[in-house]
mmCIF file of C-alpha atoms in Angstrom:
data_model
loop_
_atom_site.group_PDB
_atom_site.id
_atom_site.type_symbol
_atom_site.label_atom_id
_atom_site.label_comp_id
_atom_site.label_asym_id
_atom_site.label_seq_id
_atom_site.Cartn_x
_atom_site.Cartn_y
_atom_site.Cartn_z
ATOM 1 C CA UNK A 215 -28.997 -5.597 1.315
ATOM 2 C CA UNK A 216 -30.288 -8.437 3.702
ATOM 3 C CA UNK A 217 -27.507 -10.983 4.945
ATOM 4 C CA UNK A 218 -29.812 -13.170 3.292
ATOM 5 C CA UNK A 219 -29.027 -12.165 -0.275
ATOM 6 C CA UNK A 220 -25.136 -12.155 0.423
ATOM 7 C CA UNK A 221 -23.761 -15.545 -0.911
ATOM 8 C CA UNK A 222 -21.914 -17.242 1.431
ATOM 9 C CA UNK A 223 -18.210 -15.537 0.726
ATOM 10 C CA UNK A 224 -19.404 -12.342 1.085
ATOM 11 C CA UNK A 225 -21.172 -13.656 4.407
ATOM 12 C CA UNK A 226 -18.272 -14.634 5.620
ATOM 13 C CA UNK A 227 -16.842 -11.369 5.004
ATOM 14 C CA UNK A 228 -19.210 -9.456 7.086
ATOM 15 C CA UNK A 229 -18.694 -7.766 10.279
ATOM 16 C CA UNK A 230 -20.538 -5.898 13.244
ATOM 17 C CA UNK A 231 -18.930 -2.754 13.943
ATOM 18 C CA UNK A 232 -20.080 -1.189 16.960
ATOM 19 C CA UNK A 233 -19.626 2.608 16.712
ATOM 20 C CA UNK A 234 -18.722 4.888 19.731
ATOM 21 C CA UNK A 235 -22.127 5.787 20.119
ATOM 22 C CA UNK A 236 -23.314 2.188 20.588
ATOM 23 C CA UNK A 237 -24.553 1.793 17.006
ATOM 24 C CA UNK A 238 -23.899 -1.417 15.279
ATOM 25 C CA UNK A 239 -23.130 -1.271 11.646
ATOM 26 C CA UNK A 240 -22.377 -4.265 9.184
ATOM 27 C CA UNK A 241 -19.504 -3.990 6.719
ATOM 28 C CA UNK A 242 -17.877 -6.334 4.488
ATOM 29 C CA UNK A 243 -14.503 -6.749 4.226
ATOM 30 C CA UNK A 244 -12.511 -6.598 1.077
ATOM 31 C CA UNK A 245 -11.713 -9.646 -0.496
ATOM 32 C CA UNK A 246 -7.270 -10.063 -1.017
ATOM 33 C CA UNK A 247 -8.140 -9.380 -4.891
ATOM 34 C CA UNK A 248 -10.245 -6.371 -4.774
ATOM 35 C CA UNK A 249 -7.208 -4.886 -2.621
ATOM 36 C CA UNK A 250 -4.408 -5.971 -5.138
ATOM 37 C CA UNK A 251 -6.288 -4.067 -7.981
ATOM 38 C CA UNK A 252 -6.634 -0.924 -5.947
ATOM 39 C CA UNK A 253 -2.880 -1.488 -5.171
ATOM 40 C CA UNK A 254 -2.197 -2.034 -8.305
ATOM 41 C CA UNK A 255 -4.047 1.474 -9.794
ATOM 42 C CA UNK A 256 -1.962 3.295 -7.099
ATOM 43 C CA UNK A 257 1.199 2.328 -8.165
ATOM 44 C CA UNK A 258 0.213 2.913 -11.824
ATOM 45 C CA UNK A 259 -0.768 6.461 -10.399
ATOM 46 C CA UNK A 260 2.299 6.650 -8.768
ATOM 47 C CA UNK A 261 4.729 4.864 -11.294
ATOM 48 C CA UNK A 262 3.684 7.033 -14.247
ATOM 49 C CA UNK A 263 3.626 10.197 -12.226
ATOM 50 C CA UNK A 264 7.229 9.530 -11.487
ATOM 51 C CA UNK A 265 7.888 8.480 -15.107
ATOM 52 C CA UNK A 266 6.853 11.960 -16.377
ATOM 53 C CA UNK A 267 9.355 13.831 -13.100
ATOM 54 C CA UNK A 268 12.207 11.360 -14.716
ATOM 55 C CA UNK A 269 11.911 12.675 -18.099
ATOM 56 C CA UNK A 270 11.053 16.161 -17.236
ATOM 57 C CA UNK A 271 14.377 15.876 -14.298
ATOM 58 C CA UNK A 272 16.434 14.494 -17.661
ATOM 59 C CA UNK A 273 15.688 16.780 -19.704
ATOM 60 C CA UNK A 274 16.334 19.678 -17.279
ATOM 61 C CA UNK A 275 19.531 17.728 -15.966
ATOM 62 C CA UNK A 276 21.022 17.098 -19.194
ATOM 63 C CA UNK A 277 21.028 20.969 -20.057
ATOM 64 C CA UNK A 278 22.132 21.693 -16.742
ATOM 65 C CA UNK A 279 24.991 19.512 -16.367
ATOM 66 C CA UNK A 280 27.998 19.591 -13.214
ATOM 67 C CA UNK A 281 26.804 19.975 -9.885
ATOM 68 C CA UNK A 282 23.061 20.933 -10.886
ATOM 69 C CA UNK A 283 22.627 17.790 -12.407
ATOM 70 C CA UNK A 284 23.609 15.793 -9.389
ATOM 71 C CA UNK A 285 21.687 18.076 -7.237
ATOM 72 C CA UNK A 286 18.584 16.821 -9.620
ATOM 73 C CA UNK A 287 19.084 13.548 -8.974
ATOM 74 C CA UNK A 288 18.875 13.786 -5.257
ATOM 75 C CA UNK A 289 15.955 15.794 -5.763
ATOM 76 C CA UNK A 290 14.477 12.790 -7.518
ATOM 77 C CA UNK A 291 15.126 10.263 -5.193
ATOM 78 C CA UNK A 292 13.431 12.275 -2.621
ATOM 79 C CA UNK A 293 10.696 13.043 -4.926
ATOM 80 C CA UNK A 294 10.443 9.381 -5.096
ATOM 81 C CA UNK A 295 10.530 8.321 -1.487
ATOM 82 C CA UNK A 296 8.177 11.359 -0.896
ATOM 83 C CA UNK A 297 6.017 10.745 -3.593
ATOM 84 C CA UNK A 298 5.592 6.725 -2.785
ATOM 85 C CA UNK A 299 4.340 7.376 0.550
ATOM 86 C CA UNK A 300 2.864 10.689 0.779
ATOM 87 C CA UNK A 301 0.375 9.795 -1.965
ATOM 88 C CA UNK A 302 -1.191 6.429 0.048
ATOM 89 C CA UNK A 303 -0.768 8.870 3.703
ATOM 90 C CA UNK A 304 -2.513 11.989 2.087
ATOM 91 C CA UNK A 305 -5.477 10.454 0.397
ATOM 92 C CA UNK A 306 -6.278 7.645 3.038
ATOM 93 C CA UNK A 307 -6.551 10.492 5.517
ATOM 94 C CA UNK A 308 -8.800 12.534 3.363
ATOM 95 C CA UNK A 309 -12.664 11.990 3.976
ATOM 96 C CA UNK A 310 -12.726 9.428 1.778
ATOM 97 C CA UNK A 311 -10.352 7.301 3.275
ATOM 98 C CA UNK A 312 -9.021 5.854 0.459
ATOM 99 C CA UNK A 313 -7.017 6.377 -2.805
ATOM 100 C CA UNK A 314 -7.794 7.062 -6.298
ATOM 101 C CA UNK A 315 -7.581 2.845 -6.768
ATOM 102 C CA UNK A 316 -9.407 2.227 -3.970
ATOM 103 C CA UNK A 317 -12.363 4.218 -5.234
ATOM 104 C CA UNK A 318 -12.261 2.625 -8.145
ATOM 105 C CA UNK A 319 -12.414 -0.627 -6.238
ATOM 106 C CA UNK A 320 -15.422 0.496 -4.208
ATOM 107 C CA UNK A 321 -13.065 0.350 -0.645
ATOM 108 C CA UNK A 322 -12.240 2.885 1.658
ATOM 109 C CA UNK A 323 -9.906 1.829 5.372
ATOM 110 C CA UNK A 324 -11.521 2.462 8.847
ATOM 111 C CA UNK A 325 -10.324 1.772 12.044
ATOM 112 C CA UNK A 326 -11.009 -1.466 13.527
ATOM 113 C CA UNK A 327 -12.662 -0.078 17.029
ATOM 114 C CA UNK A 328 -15.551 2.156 15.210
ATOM 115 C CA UNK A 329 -13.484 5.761 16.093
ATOM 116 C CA UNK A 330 -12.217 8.210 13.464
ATOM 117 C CA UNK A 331 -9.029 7.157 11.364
ATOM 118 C CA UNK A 332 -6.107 8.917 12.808
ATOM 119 C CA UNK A 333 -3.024 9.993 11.722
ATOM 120 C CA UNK A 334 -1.161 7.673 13.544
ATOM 121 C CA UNK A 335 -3.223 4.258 12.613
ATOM 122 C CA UNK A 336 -2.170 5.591 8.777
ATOM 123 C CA UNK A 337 1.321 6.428 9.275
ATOM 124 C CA UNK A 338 1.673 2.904 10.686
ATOM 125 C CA UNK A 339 0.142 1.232 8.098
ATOM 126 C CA UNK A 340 1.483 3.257 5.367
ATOM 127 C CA UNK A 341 5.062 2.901 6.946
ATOM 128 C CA UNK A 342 4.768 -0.952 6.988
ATOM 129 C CA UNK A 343 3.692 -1.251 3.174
ATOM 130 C CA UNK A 344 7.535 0.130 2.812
ATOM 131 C CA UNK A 345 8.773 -2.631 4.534
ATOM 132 C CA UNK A 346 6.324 -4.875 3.320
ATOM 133 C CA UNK A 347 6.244 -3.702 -0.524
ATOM 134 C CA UNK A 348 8.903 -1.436 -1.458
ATOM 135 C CA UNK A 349 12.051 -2.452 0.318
ATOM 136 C CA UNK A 350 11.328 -5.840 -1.136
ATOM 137 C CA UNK A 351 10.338 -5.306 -4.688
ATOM 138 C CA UNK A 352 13.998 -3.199 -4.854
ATOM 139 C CA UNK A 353 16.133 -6.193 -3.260
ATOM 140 C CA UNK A 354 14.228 -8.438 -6.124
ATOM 141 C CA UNK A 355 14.649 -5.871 -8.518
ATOM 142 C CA UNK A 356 18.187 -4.781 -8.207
ATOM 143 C CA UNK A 357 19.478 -8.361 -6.600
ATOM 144 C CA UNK A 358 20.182 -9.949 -9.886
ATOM 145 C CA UNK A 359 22.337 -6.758 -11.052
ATOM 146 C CA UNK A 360 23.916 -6.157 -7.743
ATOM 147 C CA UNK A 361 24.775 -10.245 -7.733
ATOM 148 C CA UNK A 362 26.418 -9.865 -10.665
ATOM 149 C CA UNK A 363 28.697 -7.155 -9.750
ATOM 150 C CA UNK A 364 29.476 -9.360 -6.273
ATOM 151 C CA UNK A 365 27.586 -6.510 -4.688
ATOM 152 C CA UNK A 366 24.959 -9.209 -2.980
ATOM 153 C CA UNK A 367 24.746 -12.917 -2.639
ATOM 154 C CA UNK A 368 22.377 -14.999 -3.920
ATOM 155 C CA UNK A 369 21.267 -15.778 -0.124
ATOM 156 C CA UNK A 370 20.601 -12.219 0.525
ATOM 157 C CA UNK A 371 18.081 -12.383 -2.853
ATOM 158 C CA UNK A 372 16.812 -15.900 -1.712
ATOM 159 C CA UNK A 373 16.011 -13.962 1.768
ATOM 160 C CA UNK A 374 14.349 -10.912 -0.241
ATOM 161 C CA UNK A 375 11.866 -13.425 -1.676
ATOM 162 C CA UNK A 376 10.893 -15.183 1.721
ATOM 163 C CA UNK A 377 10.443 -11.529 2.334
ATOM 164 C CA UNK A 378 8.655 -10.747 0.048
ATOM 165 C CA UNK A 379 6.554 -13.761 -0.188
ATOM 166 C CA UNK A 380 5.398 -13.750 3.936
ATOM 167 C CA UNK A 381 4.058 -10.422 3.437
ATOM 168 C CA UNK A 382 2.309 -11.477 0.293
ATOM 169 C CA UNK A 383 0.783 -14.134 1.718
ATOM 170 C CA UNK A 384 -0.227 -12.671 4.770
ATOM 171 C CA UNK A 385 -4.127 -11.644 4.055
ATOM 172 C CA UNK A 386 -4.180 -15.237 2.669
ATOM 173 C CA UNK A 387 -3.715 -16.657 6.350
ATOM 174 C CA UNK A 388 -6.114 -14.587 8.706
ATOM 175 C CA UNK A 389 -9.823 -14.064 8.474
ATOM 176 C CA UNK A 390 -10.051 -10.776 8.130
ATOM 177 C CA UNK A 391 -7.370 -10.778 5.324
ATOM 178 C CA UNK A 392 -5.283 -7.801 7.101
ATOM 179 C CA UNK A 393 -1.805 -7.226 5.758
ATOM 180 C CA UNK A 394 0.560 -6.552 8.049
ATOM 181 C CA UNK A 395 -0.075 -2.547 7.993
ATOM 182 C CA UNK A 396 -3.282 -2.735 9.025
ATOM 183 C CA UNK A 397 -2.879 -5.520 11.756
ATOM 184 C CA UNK A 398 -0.332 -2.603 13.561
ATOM 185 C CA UNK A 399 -2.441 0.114 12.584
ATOM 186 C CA UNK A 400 -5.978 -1.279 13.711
ATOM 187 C CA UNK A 401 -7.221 -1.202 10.567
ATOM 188 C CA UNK A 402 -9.741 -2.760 7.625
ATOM 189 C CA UNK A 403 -10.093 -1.852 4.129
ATOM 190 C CA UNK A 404 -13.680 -2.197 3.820
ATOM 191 C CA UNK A 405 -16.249 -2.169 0.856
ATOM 192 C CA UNK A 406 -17.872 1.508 0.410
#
């Protein structure tokens, strides 16, 4: 496809990448939208995986009872944690580069300076979508409960939204509509 039969959003999305051998390759850039639906078949992915551990764990824990019930429990909350960010970390540093949602998407990450993704570019990235993504979206989800008990003030809430809402925002405000992740890891999330 010619840069001549790209419209002019997906123009501006384009890029020269310059390999290490010298070759220049252009790529287009995701667009904030194409990312939020491969985001948001991962945490399906993820969500209902740890749906069917909770019932499973429930089940098992319930028969169990005493101390191998609470040792269950922390099982699942490190499943969780695990789960959450092993999933993006394992698949984005597979061949493909990218998840089961961002296949589906048609978007794979590469590193910003044309060399091989490494394991340290998608630990970062993957390390800030906790800050940016998880940490948040439990202040917002247990703040009202936690409120209500006098366990957190509304100001600490209040704060978890800014939060929540600068990192949202973020690809909005920058050209290459980079969240935070991939600004510290070098990265893009490219169209395949």
């Amino acid at each position: 496809m010619t840069d001549l039969a790209l419209d002019p959003a997906a123009r501006k999305r384009m890029r020269v990448l310059v390999t290490p051998e010298g070759v220049p390759l252009n790529l287009e850039l995701s667009t904030v939208g194409q990312r939020f639906g491969a985001l948001a078949l991962d945490m399906m992915i993820v969500i209902g995986t740890v749906v069917i551990v909770t019932i499973v764990l429930a089940f098992a824990s319930a028969r169990a009872g005493g101390p191998t019930a609470e040792l269950m429990e922390i099982v699942w909350l490190l499943g969780l944690f695990l789960l959450r960010n092993a999933y993006f970390l394992t698949f984005e540093m597979s061949a493909r580069a990218a998840t089961p949602g961002k296949r589906v998407m048609g978007l794979r990450v590469a590193s910003r300076n044309g060399g091989r993704l490494t394991f340290e570019a998608i630990f970062a990235r993957n390390a800030l979508r906790e800050l940016e993504l998880f940490l948040p979206l439990t202040l917002l989800a247990i703040g009202p409960f936690m409120a209500l008990d006098g366990g957190m003030g509304g100001w600490i809430w209040l704060l978890a939204v800014i939060w929540c809402g600068v990192f949202v925002l973020l690809p909005f405000f920058n050209a290459d509509k980079l969240r935070a992740g991939d600004m510290v890891a070098g990265t893009w999330v490219l169209r395949s």
